[in-house]
Tab-separated table of C-alpha atoms in Angstrom:
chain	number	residue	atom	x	y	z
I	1421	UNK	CA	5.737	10.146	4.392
I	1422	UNK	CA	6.545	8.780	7.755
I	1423	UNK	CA	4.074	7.478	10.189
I	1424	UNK	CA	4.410	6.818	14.025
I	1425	UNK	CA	3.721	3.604	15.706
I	1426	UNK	CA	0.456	4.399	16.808
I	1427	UNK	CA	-0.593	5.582	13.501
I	1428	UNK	CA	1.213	2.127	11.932
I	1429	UNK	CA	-0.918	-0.269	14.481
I	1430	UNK	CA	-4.188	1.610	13.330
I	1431	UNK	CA	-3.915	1.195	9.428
I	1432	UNK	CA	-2.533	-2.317	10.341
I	1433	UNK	CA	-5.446	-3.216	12.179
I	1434	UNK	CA	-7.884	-1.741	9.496
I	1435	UNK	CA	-5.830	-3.905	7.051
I	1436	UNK	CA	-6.423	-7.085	8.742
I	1437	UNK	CA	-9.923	-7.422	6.997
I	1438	UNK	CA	-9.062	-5.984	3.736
I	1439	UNK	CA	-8.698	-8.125	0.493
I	1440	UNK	CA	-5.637	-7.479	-1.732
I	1441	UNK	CA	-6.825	-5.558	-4.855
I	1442	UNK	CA	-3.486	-5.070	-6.738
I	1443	UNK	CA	-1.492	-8.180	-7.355
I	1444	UNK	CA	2.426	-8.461	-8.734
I	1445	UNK	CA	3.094	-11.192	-10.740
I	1446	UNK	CA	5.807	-12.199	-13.427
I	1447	UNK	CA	5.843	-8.797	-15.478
I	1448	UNK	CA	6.536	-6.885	-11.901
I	1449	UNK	CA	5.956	-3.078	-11.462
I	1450	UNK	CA	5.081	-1.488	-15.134
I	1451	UNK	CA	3.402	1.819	-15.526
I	1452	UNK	CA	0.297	-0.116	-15.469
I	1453	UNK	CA	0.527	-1.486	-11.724
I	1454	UNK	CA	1.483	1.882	-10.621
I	1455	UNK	CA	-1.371	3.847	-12.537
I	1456	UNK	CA	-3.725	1.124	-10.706
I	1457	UNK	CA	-2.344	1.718	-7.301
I	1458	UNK	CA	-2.110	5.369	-8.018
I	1459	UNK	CA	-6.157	5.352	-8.093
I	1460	UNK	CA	-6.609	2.940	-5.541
I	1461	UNK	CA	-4.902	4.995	-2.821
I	1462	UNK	CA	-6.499	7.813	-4.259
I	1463	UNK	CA	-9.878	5.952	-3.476
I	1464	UNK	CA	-8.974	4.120	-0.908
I	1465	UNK	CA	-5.678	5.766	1.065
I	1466	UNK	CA	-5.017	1.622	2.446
I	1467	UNK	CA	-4.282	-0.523	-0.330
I	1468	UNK	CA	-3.702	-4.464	0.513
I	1469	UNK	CA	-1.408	-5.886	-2.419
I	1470	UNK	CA	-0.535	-9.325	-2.942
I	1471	UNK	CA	2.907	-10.606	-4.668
I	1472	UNK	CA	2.654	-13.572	-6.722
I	1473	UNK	CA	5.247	-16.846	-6.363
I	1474	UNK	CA	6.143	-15.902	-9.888
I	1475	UNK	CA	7.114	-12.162	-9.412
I	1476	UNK	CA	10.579	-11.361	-9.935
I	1477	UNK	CA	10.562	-9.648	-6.560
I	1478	UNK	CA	10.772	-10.457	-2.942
I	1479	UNK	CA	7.597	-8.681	-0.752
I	1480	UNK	CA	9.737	-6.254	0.798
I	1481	UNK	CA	11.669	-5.334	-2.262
I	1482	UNK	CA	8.215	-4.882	-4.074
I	1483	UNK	CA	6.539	-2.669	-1.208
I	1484	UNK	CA	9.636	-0.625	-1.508
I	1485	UNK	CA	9.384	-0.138	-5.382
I	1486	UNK	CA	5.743	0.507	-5.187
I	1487	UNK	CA	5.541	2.975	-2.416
I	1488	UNK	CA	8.297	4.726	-3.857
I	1489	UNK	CA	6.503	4.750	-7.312
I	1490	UNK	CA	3.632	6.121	-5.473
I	1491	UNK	CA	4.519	8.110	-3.024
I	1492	UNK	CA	3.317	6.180	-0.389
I	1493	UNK	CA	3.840	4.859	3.021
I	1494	UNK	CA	4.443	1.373	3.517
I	1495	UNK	CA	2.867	-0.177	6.610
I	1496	UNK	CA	3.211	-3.740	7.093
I	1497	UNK	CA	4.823	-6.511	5.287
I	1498	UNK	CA	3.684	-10.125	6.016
I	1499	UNK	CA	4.382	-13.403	3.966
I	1500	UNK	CA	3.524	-12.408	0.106
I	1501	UNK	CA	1.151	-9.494	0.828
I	1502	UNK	CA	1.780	-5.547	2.110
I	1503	UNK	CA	-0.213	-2.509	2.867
I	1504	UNK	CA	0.855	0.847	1.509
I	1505	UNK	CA	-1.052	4.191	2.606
I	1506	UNK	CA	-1.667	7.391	0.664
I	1507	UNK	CA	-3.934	10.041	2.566
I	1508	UNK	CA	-6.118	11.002	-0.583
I	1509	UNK	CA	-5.827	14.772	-2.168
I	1510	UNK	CA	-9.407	14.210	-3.361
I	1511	UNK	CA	-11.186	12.774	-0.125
I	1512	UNK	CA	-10.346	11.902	3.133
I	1513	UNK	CA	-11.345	8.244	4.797
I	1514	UNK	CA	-9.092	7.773	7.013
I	1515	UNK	CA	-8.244	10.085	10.384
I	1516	UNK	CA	-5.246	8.743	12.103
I	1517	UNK	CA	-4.397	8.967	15.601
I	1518	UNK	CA	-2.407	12.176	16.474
I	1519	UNK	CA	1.339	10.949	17.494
């Protein structure tokens, strides 16, 4: 899934005051993380996720993995947290801007 620049500054922005729910730590990307972030995009569509000092993967190598995993677009990338979107199958939350 791609996403414009307009539509990247709006989920950014409706990031900014989101808490991470998913965290990456030492054991990295099992089945288990992506089952969890599987739902929460499913619930959510914006998912904040943090990566731990002691995961075996840089931020942007992790957002990668995980979006992939997912099929999700990443968003932004900042320090040890990123924000992936999913539009949901189940429910819509989200309407982004037109291109």
């Amino acid at each position: 899934m791609e996403l414009t620049s307009k539509q990247r500054a709006q989920l950014r922005a409706m990031a900014n005051t989101m808490e991470a729910i998913l965290q990456i730590g030492k054991d990295g990307i099992g089945d288990n993380l992506i089952k969890q972030a599987y739902d929460a995009l499913e619930a959510r569509e914006l998912v904040k996720v943090t990566v731990l000092k002691n995961a075996p993967y840089e931020t942007r190598e992790a957002c990668d993995m995980l979006c992939e995993s997912v099929g999700a677009a990443p968003v932004q990338c900042i320090g040890q947290k990123f924000v992936m979107y999913k539009p949901s199958r189940k429910h819509k939350t989200i309407e982004l801007v037109k291109k």
